[in-house]
Tab-separated table of C-alpha atoms in Angstrom:
chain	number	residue	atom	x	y	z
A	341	UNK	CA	-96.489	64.083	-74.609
A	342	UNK	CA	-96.915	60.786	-76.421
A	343	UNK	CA	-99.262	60.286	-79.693
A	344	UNK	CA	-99.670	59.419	-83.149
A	345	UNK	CA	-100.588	56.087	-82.770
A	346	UNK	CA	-103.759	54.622	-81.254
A	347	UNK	CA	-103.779	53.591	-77.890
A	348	UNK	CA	-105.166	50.159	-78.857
A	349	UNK	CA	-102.120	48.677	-80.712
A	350	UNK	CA	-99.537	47.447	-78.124
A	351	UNK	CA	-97.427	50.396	-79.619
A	352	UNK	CA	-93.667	51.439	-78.411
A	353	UNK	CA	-94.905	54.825	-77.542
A	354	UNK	CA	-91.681	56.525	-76.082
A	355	UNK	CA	-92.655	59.370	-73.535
A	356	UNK	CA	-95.403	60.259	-71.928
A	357	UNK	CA	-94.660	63.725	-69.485
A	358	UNK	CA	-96.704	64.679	-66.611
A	359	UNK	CA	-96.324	67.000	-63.859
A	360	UNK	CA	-92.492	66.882	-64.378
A	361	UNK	CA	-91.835	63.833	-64.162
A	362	UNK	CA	-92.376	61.082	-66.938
A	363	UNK	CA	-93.256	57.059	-68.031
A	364	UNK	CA	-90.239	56.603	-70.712
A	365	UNK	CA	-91.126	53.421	-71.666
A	366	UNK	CA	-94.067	51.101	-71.941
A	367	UNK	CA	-94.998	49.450	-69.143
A	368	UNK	CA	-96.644	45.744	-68.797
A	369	UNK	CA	-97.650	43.753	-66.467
A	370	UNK	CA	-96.393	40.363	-65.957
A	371	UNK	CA	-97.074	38.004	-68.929
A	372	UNK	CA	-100.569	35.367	-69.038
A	373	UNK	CA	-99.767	32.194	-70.741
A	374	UNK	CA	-90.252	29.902	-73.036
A	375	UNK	CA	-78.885	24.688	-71.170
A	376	UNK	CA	-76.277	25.915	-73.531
A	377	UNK	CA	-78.072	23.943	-76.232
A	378	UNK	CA	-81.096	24.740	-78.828
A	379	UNK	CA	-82.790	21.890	-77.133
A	380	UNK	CA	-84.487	22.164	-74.012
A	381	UNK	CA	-84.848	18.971	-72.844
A	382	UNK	CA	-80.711	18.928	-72.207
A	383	UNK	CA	-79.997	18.304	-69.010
A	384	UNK	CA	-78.072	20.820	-66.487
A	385	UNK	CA	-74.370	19.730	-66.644
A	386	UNK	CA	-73.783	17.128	-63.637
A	387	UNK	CA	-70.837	15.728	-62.158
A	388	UNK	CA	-71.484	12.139	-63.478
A	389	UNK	CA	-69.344	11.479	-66.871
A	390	UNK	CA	-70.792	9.900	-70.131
A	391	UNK	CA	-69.128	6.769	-71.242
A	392	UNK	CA	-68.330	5.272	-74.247
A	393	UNK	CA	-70.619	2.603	-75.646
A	394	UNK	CA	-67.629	0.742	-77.076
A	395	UNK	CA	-64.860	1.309	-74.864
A	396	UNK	CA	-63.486	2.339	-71.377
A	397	UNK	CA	-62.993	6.591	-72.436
A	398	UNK	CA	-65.240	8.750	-70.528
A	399	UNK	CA	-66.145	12.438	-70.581
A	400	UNK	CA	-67.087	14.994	-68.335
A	401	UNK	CA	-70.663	16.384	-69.973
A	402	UNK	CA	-70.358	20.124	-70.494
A	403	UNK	CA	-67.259	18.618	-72.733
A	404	UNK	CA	-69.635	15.752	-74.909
A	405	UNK	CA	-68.845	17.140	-78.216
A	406	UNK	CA	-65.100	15.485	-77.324
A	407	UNK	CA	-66.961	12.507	-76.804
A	408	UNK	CA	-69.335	12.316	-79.786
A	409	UNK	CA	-65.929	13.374	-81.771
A	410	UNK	CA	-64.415	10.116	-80.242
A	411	UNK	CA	-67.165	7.921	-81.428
A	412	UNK	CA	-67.327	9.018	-84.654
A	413	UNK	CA	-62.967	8.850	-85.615
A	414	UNK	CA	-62.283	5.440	-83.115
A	415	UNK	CA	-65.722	3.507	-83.612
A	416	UNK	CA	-67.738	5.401	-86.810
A	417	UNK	CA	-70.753	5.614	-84.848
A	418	UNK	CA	-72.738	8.892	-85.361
A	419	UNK	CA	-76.051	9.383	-82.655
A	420	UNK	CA	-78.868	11.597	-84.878
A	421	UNK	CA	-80.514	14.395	-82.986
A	422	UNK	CA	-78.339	14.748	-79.818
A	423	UNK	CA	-79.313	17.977	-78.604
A	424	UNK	CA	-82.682	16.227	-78.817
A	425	UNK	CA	-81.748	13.714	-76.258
A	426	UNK	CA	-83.282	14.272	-72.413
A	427	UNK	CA	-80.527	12.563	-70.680
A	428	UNK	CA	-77.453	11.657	-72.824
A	429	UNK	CA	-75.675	10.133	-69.758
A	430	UNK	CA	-78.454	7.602	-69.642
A	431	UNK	CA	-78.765	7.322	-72.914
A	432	UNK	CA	-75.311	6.164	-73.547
A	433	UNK	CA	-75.638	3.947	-70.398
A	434	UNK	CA	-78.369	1.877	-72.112
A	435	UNK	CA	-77.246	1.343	-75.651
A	436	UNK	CA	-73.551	0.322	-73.782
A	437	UNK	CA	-75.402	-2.054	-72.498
A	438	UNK	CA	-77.410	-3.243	-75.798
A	439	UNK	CA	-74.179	-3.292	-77.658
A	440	UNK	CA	-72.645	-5.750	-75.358
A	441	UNK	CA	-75.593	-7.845	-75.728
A	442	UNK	CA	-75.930	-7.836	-79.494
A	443	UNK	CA	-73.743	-6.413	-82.362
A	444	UNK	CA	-74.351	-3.290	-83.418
A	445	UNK	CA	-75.348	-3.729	-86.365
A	446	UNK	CA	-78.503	-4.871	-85.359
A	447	UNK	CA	-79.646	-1.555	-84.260
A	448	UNK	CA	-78.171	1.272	-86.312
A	449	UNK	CA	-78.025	1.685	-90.571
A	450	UNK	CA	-74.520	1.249	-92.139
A	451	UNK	CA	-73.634	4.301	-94.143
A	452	UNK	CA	-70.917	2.769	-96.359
A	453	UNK	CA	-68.421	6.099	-97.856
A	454	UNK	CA	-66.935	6.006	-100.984
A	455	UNK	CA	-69.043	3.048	-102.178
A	456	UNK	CA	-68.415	3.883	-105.738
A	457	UNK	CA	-64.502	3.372	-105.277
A	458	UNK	CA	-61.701	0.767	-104.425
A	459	UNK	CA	-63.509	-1.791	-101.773
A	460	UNK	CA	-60.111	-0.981	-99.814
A	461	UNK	CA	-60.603	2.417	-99.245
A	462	UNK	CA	-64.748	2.369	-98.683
A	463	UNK	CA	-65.817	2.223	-94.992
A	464	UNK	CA	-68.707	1.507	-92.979
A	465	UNK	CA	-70.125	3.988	-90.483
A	466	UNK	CA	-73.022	3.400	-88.221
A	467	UNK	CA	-76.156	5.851	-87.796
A	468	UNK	CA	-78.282	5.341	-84.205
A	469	UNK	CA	-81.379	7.072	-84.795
A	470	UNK	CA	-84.642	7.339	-83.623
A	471	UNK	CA	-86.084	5.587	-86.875
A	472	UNK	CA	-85.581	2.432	-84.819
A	473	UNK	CA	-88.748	1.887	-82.422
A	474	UNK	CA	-86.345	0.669	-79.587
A	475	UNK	CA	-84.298	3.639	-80.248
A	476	UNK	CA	-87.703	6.078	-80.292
A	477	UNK	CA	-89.287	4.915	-77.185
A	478	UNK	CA	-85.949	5.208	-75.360
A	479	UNK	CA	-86.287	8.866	-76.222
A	480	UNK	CA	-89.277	9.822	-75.085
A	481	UNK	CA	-89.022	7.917	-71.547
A	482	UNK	CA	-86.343	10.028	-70.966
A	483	UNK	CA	-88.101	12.929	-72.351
A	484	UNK	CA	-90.808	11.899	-70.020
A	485	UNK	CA	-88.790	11.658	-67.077
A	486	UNK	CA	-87.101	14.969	-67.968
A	487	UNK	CA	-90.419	16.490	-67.432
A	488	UNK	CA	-91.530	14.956	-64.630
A	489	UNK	CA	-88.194	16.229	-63.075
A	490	UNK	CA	-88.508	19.686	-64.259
A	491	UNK	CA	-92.491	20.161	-62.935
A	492	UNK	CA	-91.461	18.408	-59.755
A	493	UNK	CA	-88.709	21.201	-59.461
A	494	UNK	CA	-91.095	23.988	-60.201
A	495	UNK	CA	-93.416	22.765	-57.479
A	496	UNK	CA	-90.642	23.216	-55.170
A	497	UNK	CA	-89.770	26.190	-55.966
A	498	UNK	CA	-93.547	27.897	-56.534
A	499	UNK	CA	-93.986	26.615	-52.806
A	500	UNK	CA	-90.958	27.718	-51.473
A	501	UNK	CA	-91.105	30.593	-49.193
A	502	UNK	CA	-87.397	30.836	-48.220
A	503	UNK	CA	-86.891	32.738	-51.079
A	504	UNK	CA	-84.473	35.943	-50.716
A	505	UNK	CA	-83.099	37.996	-53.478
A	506	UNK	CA	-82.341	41.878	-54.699
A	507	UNK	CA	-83.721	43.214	-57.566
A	508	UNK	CA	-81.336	43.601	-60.165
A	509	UNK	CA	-82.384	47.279	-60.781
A	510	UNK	CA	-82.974	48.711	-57.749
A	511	UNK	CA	-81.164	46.548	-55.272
A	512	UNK	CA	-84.634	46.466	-53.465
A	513	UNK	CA	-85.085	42.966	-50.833
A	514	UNK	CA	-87.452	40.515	-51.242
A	515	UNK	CA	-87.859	37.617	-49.363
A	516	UNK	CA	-90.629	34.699	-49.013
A	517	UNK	CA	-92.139	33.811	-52.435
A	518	UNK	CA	-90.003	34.469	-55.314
A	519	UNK	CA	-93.351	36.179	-56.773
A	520	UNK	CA	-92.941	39.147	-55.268
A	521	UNK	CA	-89.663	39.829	-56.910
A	522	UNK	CA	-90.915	39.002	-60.701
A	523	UNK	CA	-93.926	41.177	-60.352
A	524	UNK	CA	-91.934	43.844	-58.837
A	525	UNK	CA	-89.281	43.614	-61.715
A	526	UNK	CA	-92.721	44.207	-64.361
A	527	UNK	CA	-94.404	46.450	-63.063
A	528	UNK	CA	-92.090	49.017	-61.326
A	529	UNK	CA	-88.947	48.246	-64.378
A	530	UNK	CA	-91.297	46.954	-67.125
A	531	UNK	CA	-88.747	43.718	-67.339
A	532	UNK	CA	-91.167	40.359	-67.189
A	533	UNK	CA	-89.345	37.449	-67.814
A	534	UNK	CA	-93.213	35.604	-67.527
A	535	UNK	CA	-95.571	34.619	-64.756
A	536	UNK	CA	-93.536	32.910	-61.624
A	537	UNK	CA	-95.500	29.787	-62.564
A	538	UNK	CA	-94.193	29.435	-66.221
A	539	UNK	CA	-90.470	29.660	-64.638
A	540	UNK	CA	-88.536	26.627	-63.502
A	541	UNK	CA	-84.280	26.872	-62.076
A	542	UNK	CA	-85.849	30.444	-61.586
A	543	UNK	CA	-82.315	31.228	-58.957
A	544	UNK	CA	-80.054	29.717	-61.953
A	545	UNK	CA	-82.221	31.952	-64.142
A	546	UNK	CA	-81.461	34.951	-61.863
A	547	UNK	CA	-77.782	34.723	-61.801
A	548	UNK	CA	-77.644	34.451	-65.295
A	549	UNK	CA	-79.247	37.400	-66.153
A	550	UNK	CA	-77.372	39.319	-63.373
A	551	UNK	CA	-74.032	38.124	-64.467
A	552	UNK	CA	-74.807	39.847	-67.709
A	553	UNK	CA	-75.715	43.103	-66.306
A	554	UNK	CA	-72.610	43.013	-64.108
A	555	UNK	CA	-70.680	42.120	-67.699
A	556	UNK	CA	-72.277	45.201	-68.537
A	557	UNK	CA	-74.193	43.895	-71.049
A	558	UNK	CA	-78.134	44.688	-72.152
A	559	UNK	CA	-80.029	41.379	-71.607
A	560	UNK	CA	-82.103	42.066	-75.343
A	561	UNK	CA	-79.519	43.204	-77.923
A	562	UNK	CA	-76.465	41.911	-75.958
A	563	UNK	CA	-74.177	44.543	-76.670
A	564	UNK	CA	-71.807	45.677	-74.076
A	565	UNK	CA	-71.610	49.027	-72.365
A	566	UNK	CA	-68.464	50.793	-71.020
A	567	UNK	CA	-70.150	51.286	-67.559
A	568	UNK	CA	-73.387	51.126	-65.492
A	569	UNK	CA	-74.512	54.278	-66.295
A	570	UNK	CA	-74.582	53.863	-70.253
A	571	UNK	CA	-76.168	50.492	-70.151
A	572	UNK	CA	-78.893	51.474	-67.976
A	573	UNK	CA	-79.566	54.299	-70.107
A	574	UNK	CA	-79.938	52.096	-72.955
A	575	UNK	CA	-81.761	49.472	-72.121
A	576	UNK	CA	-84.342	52.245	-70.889
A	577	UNK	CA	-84.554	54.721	-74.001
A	578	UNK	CA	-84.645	51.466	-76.116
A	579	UNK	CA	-86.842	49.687	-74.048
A	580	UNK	CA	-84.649	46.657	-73.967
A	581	UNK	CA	-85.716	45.746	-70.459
A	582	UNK	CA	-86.564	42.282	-71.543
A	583	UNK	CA	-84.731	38.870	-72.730
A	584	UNK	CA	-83.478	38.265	-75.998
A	585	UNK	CA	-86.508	35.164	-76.871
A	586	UNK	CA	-83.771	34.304	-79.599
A	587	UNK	CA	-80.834	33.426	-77.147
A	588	UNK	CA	-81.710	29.719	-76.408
A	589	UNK	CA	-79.429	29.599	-73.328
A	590	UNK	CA	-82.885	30.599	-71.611
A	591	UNK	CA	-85.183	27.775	-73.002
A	592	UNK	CA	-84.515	25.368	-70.195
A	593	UNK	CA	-86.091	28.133	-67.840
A	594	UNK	CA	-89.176	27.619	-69.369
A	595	UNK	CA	-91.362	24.674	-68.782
A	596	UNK	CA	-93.279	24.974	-72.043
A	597	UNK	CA	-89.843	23.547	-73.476
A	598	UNK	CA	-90.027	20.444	-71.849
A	599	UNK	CA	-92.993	19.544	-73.136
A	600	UNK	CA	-92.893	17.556	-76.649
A	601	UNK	CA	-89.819	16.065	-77.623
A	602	UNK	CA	-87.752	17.687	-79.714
A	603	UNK	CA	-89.612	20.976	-80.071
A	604	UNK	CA	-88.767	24.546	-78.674
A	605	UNK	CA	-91.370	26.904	-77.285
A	606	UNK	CA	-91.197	28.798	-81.282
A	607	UNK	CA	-92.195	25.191	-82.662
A	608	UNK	CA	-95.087	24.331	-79.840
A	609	UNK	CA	-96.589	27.865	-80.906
A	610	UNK	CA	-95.934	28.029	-84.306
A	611	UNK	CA	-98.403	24.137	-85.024
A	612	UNK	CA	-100.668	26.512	-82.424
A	613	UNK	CA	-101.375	29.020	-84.537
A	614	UNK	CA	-101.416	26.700	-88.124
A	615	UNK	CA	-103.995	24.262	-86.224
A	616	UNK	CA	-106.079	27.669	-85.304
A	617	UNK	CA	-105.503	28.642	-89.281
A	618	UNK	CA	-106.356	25.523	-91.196
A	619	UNK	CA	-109.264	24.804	-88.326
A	620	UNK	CA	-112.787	25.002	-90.940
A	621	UNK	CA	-115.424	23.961	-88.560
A	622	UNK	CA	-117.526	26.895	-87.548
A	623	UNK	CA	-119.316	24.892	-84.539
A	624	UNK	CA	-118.764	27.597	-81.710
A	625	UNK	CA	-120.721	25.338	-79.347
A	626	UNK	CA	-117.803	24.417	-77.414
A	627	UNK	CA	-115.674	27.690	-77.171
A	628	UNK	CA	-114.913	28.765	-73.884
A	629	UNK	CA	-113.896	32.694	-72.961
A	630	UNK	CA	-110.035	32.650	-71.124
A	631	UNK	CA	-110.290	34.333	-68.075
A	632	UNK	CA	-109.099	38.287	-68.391
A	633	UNK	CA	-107.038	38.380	-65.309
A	634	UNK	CA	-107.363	41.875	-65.031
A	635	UNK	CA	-105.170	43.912	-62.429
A	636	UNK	CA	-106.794	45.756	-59.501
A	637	UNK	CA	-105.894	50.046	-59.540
A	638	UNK	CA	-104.250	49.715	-56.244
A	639	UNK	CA	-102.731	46.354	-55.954
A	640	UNK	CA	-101.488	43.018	-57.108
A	641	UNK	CA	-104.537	41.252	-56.751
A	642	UNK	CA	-105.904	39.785	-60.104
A	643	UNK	CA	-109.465	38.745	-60.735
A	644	UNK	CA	-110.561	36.296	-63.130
A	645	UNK	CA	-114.089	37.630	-63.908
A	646	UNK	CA	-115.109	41.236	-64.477
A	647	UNK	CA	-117.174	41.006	-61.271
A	648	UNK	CA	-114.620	40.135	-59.277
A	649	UNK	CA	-112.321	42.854	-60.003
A	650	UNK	CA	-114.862	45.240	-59.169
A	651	UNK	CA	-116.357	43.763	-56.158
A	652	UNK	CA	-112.282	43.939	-55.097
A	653	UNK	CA	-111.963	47.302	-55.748
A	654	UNK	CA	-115.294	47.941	-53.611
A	655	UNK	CA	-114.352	46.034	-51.006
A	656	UNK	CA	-110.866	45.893	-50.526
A	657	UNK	CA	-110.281	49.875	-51.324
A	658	UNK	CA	-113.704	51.595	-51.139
A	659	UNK	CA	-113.122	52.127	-55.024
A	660	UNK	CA	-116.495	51.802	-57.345
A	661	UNK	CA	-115.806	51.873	-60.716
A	662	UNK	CA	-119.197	51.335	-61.850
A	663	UNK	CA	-120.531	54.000	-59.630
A	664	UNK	CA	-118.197	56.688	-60.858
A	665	UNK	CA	-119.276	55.776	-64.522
A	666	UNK	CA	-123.058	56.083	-63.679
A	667	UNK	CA	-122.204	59.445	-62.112
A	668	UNK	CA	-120.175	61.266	-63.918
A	669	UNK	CA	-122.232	59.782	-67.107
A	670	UNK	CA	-118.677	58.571	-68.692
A	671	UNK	CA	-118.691	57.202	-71.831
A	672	UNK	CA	-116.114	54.716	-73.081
A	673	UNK	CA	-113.540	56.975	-74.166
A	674	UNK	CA	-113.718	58.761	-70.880
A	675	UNK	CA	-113.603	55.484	-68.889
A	676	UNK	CA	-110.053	54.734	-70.638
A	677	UNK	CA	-108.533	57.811	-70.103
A	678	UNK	CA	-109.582	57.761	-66.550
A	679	UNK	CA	-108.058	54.474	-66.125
A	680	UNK	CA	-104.945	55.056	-67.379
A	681	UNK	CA	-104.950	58.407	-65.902
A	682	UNK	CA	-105.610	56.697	-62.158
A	683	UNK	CA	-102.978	53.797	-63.268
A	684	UNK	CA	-100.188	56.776	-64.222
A	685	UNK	CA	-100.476	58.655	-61.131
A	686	UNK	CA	-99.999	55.486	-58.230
A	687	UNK	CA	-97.426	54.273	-60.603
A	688	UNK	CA	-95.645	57.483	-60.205
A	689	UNK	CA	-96.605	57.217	-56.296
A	690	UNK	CA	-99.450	60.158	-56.408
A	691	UNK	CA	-102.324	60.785	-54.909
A	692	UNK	CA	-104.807	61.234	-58.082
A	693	UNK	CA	-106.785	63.202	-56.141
A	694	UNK	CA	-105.129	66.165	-54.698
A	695	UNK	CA	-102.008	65.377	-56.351
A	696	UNK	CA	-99.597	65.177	-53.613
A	697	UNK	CA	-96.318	62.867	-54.370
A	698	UNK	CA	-94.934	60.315	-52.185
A	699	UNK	CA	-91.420	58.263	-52.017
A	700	UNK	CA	-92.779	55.054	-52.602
A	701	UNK	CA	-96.618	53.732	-53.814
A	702	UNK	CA	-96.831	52.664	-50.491
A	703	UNK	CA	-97.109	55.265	-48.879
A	704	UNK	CA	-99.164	57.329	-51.769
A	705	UNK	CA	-102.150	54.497	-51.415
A	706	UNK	CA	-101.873	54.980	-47.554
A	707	UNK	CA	-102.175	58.373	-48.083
A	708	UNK	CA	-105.514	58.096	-50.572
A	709	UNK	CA	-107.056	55.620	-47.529
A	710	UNK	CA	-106.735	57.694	-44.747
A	711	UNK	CA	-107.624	60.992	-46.553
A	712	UNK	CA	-110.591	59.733	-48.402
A	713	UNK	CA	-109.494	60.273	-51.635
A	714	UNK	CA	-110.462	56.917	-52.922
A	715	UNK	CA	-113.525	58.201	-54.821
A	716	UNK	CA	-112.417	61.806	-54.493
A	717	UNK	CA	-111.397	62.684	-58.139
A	718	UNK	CA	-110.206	65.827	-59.697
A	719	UNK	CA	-111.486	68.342	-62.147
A	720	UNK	CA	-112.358	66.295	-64.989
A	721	UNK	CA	-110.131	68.552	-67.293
A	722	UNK	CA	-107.379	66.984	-65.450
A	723	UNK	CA	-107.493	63.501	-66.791
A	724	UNK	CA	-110.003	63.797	-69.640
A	725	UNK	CA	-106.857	64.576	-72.090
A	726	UNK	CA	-105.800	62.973	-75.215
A	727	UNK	CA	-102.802	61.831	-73.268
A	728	UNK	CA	-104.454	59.218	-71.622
A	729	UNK	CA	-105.489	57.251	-74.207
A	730	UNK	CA	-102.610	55.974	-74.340
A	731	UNK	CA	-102.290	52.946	-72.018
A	732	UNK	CA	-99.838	53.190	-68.340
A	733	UNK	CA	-99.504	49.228	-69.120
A	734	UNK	CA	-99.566	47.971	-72.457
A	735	UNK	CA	-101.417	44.619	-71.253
A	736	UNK	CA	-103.995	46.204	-69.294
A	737	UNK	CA	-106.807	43.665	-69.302
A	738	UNK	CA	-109.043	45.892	-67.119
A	739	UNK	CA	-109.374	48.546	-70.154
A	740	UNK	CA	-111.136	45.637	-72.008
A	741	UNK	CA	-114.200	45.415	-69.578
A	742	UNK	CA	-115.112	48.536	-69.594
A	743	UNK	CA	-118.366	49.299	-71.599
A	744	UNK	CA	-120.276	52.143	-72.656
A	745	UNK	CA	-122.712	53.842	-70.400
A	746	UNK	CA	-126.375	52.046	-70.240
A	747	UNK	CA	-127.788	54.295	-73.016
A	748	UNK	CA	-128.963	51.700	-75.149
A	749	UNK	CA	-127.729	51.417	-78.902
A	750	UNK	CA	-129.231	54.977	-79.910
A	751	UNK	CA	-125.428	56.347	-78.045
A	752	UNK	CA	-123.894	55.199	-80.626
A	753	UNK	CA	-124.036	58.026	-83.051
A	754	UNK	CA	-122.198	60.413	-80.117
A	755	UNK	CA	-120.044	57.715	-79.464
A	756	UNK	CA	-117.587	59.294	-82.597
A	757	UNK	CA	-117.592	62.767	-79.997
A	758	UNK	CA	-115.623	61.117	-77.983
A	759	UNK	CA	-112.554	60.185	-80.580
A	760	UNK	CA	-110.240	63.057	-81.557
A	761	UNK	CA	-110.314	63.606	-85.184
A	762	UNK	CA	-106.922	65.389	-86.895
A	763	UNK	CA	-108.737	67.982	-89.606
A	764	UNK	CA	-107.526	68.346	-92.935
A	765	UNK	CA	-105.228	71.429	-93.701
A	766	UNK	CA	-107.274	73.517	-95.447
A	767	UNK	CA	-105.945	77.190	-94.852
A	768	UNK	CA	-105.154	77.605	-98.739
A	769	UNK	CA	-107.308	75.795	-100.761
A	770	UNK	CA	-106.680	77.450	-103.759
A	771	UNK	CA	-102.891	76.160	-103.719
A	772	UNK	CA	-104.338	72.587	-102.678
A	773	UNK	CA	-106.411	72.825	-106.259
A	774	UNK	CA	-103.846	74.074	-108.502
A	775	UNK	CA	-101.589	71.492	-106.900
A	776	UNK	CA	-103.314	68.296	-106.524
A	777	UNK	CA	-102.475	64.688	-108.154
A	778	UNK	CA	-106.047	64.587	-109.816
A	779	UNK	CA	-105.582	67.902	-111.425
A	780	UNK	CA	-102.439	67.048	-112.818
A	781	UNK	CA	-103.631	63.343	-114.149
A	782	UNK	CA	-106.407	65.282	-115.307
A	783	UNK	CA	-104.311	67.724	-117.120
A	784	UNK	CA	-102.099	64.441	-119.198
A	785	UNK	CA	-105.198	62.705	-119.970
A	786	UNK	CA	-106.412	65.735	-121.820
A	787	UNK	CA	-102.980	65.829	-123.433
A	788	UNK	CA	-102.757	62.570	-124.424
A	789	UNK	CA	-106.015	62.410	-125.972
């Protein structure tokens, strides 16, 4: 059984065993609000070359390094920042053009080598950078484009409903709204690559990461196994079912990439948090709650107000939270443990109730509808363990609006009854005497004086 650390700390509890079968990893459920290159505003590889703004050479793009090599040993012309650059065909396109019309030293600085030496053997080379204002603004329109691009793309593709793929880890189907296969990949695998609307190229995305499992190779640490079996058993008992949020090949998945020039998803969160740090104006007058988009017990559905997911749970499954609580007289502790307990049991397609297993959590909420076991729980010593304070997902938003029983503040001192307390070892206390640190600094001080 899991333990030793509280429920409350988004923990990497290990195992948690019940009624032989187990949860060996932490499960979540999909995220709330992350190109070969570091940058993501680098555009897929296309079939249209990049030219040379001085001469007739051109390049296929997945090969530009050749090209920027070419520029710099034929012409001495070095672009700054161009992983930074949205669309380097176009780029190169538009300063050809410039160049043609003016000279180029017009637009770029003149780094002259070896300056302090023979004037034969110094050289000038020429910087393009965005320092120049023509230079900048070119940037960011295609920056701009970029993005329009890439949210016109994910529009597409979050109304698309043509969708058809397996699941990488169970080979299940899913067709219609490529939705349903994300959520089903976090919550029955506990991998989440991120809500379906924070994806973009989400097929391209797909293939990626299932080229790497056939490679045989665990999508977080990278290492690869000698066969199926050994991989899947890693990425499980490590719980590596996730991505590596290091390997940048994945940033131009992510539309939060896309979204200021020059800066990854690390940088757009890191001036988050330092804005949040160095903010010193106390007027709360404007804050605003997010919504808690908690998860219903029985389905997908997800509420954003604590009303809503229990009026859901009334009316959609005959389920009433609130009720229970008033009933049974369940204080807060109790509510969390039954919860999880509830949350453990359809995840492991159960019946909570009378606790008959099923093949699928189909067919185990099917059978808790037609028998009436909706409201129907069992002996309370069968979910009011220690065990289930430990959360069945680690993101469970739903264990954050639950509240103590209607008691009024003078609950509070019993409220401690409901916390397990681990009780000093005091079997010999003689030994702990003669033994302890304050007897012995005791003892030196006495010495010493």
């Amino acid at each position: 059984k899991a333990g030793g650390k509280s429920w409350a700390a988004n923990s990497d509890y290990t195992a948690i065993n019940e009624y032989s079968d187990s949860i060996l990893e932490p499960l979540s459920f999909p995220d709330q609000p992350a190109d070969t290159s570091s940058a993501p505003g680098v555009q897929c590889p296309g079939s249209e070359p990049l030219v040379c703004l001085f001469c007739s050479e051109s390049i296929p793009l997945p090969q530009k390094d050749v090209l920027l090599r070419h520029l710099l040993m034929e012409h001495k012309l070095v672009i700054a920042d161009v992983k930074l650059i949205a669309d380097l065909r176009k780029y190169l396109l538009y300063w050809k053009g410039r160049f043609l019309e003016q000279p180029v030293t017009d637009f770029c600085s003149v780094i002259k080598t070896n300056s302090t030496g023979p004037v034969e053997k110094q050289e000038d080379y020429f910087l393009l950078c965005d320092v120049l204002p023509e230079d900048r603004v070119l940037r960011e329109k295609l920056q701009q484009k970029r993005l329009e691009e890439v949210l016109e793309q994910q529009q597409k593709e979050r109304d698309d409903c043509s969708f058809h793929r397996l699941c990488m880890f169970c080979s299940e189907e899913f067709t219609g709204n490529r939705s349903s296969l994300l959520n089903h990949m976090a919550r029955e695998h506990s991998f989440s690559i991120g809500l379906p609307d924070n994806i973009v190229y989400c097929s391209e995305f797909l293939d990626t990461l299932q080229d790497k499992l056939d490679s045989l190779q665990c999508l977080y640490c990278e290492k690869t196994f000698r066969d199926k079996t050994t991989l899947k058993d890693h990425m499980r008992k490590k719980a590596h079912r996730r991505i590596n949020a290091k390997n940048h090949e994945y940033d131009r998945f992510y539309v939060i990439n896309y979204l200021e020039l020059g800066k990854t998803w690390e940088e757009v969160q890191s001036e988050d948090d330092r804005e949040l740090a160095d903010d010193e104006d106390d007027d709360w007058s404007d804050w605003q709650a997010h919504p808690v988009s908690a998860v219903c017990l029985f389905c997908d559905h997800q509420s954003e107000t604590l009303e809503q997911i229990y009026a859901h749970m009334k009316e959609a499954h005959g389920f009433d939270l609130h009720h229970l609580k008033t009933e049974l007289n369940l204080k807060f502790y109790q509510q969390v443990k039954l919860v999880n307990f509830i949350r453990r049991q359809i995840h492991q397609s159960r019946c909570y109730s009378c606790m008959r297993t099923f093949d699928c959590r189909a067919d185990a909420l099917r059978h808790i509808t037609t028998e009436g076991h909706v409201m129907k729980l069992p002996e309370m010593s069968a979910w009011d363990q220690p065990q289930y304070y430990f959360p069945t997902y680690e993101n469970d938003a739903l264990l954050c609006t639950l509240s103590d029983s209607e008691e009024g503040d003078g609950d509070e001192e019993h409220r401690g009854e409901e916390i397990p307390v681990i009780a000093e070892d005091i079997s010999n206390l003689r030994a702990l005497k003669q033994s302890s640190v304050l007897k012995q600094l005791l003892k030196e001080r006495g010495g010493s004086s």
